[in-house]
Amino acid sequence: DSDSSSKLLWVLLIMSFPIFGGVVYLLLGNRKIPKALMVKDRQAYSDYKKYALQNIEILSDLHEDDYVLDKMTSMAWTNGYFPVYNNCLLTYFPSGEEQYQAFIQELIKAEDFIFMEFFIINKGVMWNTILQILMDKAAMGVDVRVIYDDMGCIAFLPTSYPKQMEEKGIKCIAFNKLNPFLGVIMNNRDHRKMMIIDGKK
């Protein structure tokens, strides 16, 4: 039931590399999203909708003179329940170095909570510096939580990393842990990069 173009690509691959192409097709070619994963995804979507509140006046009045922005904000809310807000302050960082320095300064100022969400975390000077601040803040009673994508970090972090973080006082979870038996084709990854400190992104 796949489309003709994808069938043609598989045929060309298998004709060019019979054994390799055949094995790859058996692993990836005709897999559908498992029912268990679909149920979990729908439940997560349902849970999220309870917290996604949109002021309809903002949705209609914020951008009446900008057609493209109007379509984008309407699509964000109607298709994904992503609320749109006004009176938000945005700082643009022309380089990663400047952004990193701002990260460090804001982390040091944290008083109540630090929530971090990243696709990739890799041990090195940058992460080690951030991790030390997170450990210090957790020891001071700041609520520190970290989410990272299991696929994005598969080559960088051990499977026991969340437990290691918990031992440091940091609540940690790997998003959508890889399970090849549940589904080989699975692009439900967490590509977001967020750091929320005391309610400020």
Short mmCIF file of C-alpha atoms in Angstrom, two decimals:
data_model
loop_
_atom_site.label_atom_id
_atom_site.label_comp_id
_atom_site.label_asym_id
_atom_site.label_seq_id
_atom_site.Cartn_x
_atom_site.Cartn_y
_atom_site.Cartn_z
CA ASP A 1 0.00 0.00 0.00
CA SER A 2 3.01 2.34 -0.29
CA ASP A 3 3.29 4.92 -3.06
CA SER A 4 4.86 4.07 -6.44
CA SER A 5 7.96 6.24 -6.03
CA SER A 6 9.02 4.54 -2.79
CA LYS A 7 8.40 1.11 -4.34
CA LEU A 8 10.63 2.04 -7.28
CA LEU A 9 13.42 3.12 -4.93
CA TRP A 10 13.25 -0.18 -3.08
CA VAL A 11 13.30 -2.14 -6.35
CA LEU A 12 16.39 -0.21 -7.53
CA LEU A 13 18.15 -0.77 -4.20
CA ILE A 14 17.42 -4.51 -4.17
CA MET A 15 18.42 -4.91 -7.83
CA SER A 16 21.69 -3.04 -7.23
CA PHE A 17 22.55 -4.76 -3.93
CA PRO A 18 20.44 -7.95 -3.74
CA ILE A 19 21.50 -9.24 -0.33
CA PHE A 20 22.07 -5.89 1.39
CA GLY A 21 18.99 -4.29 -0.19
CA GLY A 22 16.81 -7.27 0.73
CA VAL A 23 17.93 -7.23 4.36
CA VAL A 24 17.40 -3.47 4.63
CA TYR A 25 13.93 -3.82 3.12
CA LEU A 26 13.00 -6.56 5.61
CA LEU A 27 14.13 -4.32 8.46
CA LEU A 28 12.79 -0.97 7.30
CA GLY A 29 10.81 -1.26 4.11
CA ASN A 30 7.33 -2.20 5.20
CA ARG A 31 7.20 -1.38 8.88
CA LYS A 32 4.24 0.53 10.24
CA ILE A 33 4.00 2.44 13.51
CA PRO A 34 3.07 -0.16 16.14
CA LYS A 35 -0.34 0.16 17.77
CA ALA A 36 1.18 0.46 21.26
CA LEU A 37 3.27 3.44 20.16
CA MET A 38 0.26 5.11 18.51
CA VAL A 39 -1.76 4.71 21.74
CA LYS A 40 1.05 6.28 23.79
CA ASP A 41 1.39 9.13 21.29
CA ARG A 42 -2.35 9.90 21.35
CA GLN A 43 -2.37 9.82 25.16
CA ALA A 44 0.56 12.25 25.33
CA TYR A 45 -1.20 14.55 22.85
CA SER A 46 -4.40 14.41 24.92
CA ASP A 47 -2.49 15.20 28.13
CA TYR A 48 -0.75 18.16 26.50
CA LYS A 49 -4.01 19.72 25.24
CA LYS A 50 -5.16 20.25 28.85
CA TYR A 51 -2.30 22.68 29.42
CA ALA A 52 -2.24 24.41 26.04
CA LEU A 53 -4.41 27.48 26.56
CA GLN A 54 -4.83 30.08 23.83
CA ASN A 55 -6.29 33.56 24.20
CA ILE A 56 -8.51 33.78 21.09
CA GLU A 57 -8.29 37.60 21.06
CA ILE A 58 -4.50 37.39 20.74
CA LEU A 59 -4.87 34.86 17.93
CA SER A 60 -7.12 37.20 15.94
CA ASP A 61 -5.67 40.65 16.77
CA LEU A 62 -1.94 40.11 16.99
CA HIS A 63 -1.11 40.14 13.27
CA GLU A 64 -3.99 41.44 11.17
CA ASP A 65 -1.56 43.31 8.87
CA ASP A 66 0.72 40.30 8.21
CA TYR A 67 -0.91 37.56 6.11
CA VAL A 68 1.98 35.08 6.38
CA LEU A 69 2.26 35.47 10.16
CA ASP A 70 -1.50 35.12 10.44
CA LYS A 71 -1.42 31.79 8.60
CA MET A 72 1.55 30.52 10.63
CA THR A 73 0.03 31.32 14.02
CA SER A 74 -3.36 29.94 13.02
CA MET A 75 -1.74 26.72 11.80
CA ALA A 76 0.32 26.40 15.00
CA TRP A 77 -2.81 26.51 17.13
CA THR A 78 -5.36 24.65 14.98
CA ASN A 79 -3.01 21.80 13.95
CA GLY A 80 -0.77 21.37 16.97
CA TYR A 81 -2.33 23.33 19.86
CA PHE A 82 0.77 25.52 20.17
CA PRO A 83 -0.41 28.75 21.87
CA VAL A 84 0.65 32.16 20.57
CA TYR A 85 1.41 34.97 23.03
CA ASN A 86 2.10 38.68 22.77
CA ASN A 87 4.40 40.96 24.81
CA CYS A 88 7.26 38.44 24.71
CA LEU A 89 10.90 39.58 24.78
CA LEU A 90 13.35 37.95 22.41
CA THR A 91 17.14 38.28 22.40
CA TYR A 92 19.03 37.31 19.26
CA PHE A 93 22.53 35.85 19.67
CA PRO A 94 24.65 36.18 16.51
CA SER A 95 26.99 33.39 17.63
CA GLY A 96 26.86 30.23 19.70
CA GLU A 97 29.63 31.54 21.94
CA GLU A 98 27.53 34.55 22.97
CA GLN A 99 24.50 32.36 23.55
CA TYR A 100 26.54 29.98 25.69
CA GLN A 101 27.82 32.82 27.89
CA ALA A 102 24.23 34.03 28.36
CA PHE A 103 23.22 30.46 29.30
CA ILE A 104 25.90 30.33 31.98
CA GLN A 105 24.94 33.72 33.42
CA GLU A 106 21.26 32.80 33.62
CA LEU A 107 22.01 29.40 35.16
CA ILE A 108 24.07 31.03 37.89
CA LYS A 109 21.15 33.38 38.69
CA ALA A 110 18.56 30.55 38.98
CA GLU A 111 16.65 30.50 42.28
CA ASP A 112 13.61 28.24 41.87
CA PHE A 113 13.97 25.82 38.97
CA ILE A 114 15.97 24.93 35.88
CA PHE A 115 14.31 22.84 33.16
CA MET A 116 16.49 21.77 30.23
CA GLU A 117 15.53 19.84 27.12
CA PHE A 118 17.98 18.93 24.36
CA PHE A 119 18.26 16.55 21.45
CA ILE A 120 21.99 15.96 22.00
CA ILE A 121 24.09 16.18 25.16
CA ASN A 122 27.77 15.40 24.71
CA LYS A 123 30.39 15.41 27.43
CA GLY A 124 32.95 18.17 26.96
CA VAL A 125 33.97 21.60 28.22
CA MET A 126 30.56 23.18 27.58
CA TRP A 127 28.40 20.42 29.08
CA ASN A 128 30.79 19.80 31.97
CA THR A 129 30.62 23.49 32.90
CA ILE A 130 26.81 23.47 32.71
CA LEU A 131 26.62 20.20 34.64
CA GLN A 132 28.72 21.56 37.48
CA ILE A 133 26.37 24.56 37.80
CA LEU A 134 23.35 22.23 37.74
CA MET A 135 24.86 20.11 40.50
CA ASP A 136 25.62 23.20 42.61
CA LYS A 137 22.08 24.53 42.11
CA ALA A 138 20.51 21.15 42.94
CA ALA A 139 22.54 21.08 46.16
CA MET A 140 21.10 24.53 47.00
CA GLY A 141 17.54 23.21 46.63
CA VAL A 142 16.83 24.42 43.09
CA ASP A 143 14.57 22.01 41.18
CA VAL A 144 16.78 20.84 38.28
CA ARG A 145 15.36 18.65 35.53
CA VAL A 146 16.93 17.48 32.27
CA ILE A 147 15.38 15.73 29.26
CA TYR A 148 17.49 14.49 26.37
CA ASP A 149 16.65 12.44 23.31
CA ASP A 150 17.78 8.83 23.52
CA MET A 151 18.54 8.62 19.79
CA GLY A 152 20.46 11.91 19.74
CA CYS A 153 22.69 10.82 22.63
CA ILE A 154 23.07 7.14 21.81
CA ALA A 155 26.72 7.60 20.79
CA PHE A 156 27.59 10.03 23.60
CA LEU A 157 25.90 8.94 26.83
CA PRO A 158 25.62 5.57 28.57
CA THR A 159 22.17 4.07 29.16
CA SER A 160 22.72 4.62 32.89
CA TYR A 161 23.12 8.38 32.48
CA PRO A 162 19.71 9.31 33.96
CA LYS A 163 20.58 7.30 37.06
CA GLN A 164 23.98 9.02 37.29
CA MET A 165 22.23 12.39 37.11
CA GLU A 166 19.70 11.39 39.79
CA GLU A 167 22.61 10.56 42.08
CA LYS A 168 23.81 14.15 41.58
CA GLY A 169 20.39 15.48 42.63
CA ILE A 170 19.23 16.20 39.07
CA LYS A 171 15.95 14.73 37.80
CA CYS A 172 16.70 13.27 34.39
CA ILE A 173 14.98 11.20 31.73
CA ALA A 174 15.86 9.99 28.24
CA PHE A 175 13.02 10.88 25.87
CA ASN A 176 11.52 8.04 23.80
CA LYS A 177 14.04 5.35 24.65
CA LEU A 178 15.06 3.28 21.66
CA ASN A 179 13.28 -0.04 21.45
CA PRO A 180 13.89 -1.83 18.12
CA PHE A 181 11.22 -4.39 18.97
CA LEU A 182 8.59 -1.66 19.29
CA GLY A 183 9.37 0.01 15.99
CA VAL A 184 12.43 0.30 13.76
CA ILE A 185 11.04 3.24 11.78
CA MET A 186 10.35 5.85 14.39
CA ASN A 187 11.00 9.55 13.86
CA ASN A 188 9.17 10.72 16.97
CA ARG A 189 12.33 12.39 18.28
CA ASP A 190 12.80 15.37 20.56
CA HIS A 191 14.62 17.97 18.48
CA ARG A 192 13.73 20.84 20.81
CA LYS A 193 16.47 22.82 22.52
CA MET A 194 15.07 24.59 25.55
CA MET A 195 16.33 25.96 28.82
CA ILE A 196 13.69 27.44 31.14
CA ILE A 197 14.94 29.15 34.27
CA ASP A 198 12.52 30.43 36.92
CA GLY A 199 9.76 30.64 34.30
CA LYS A 200 11.84 32.42 31.64
CA LYS A 201 12.96 30.71 28.39
#
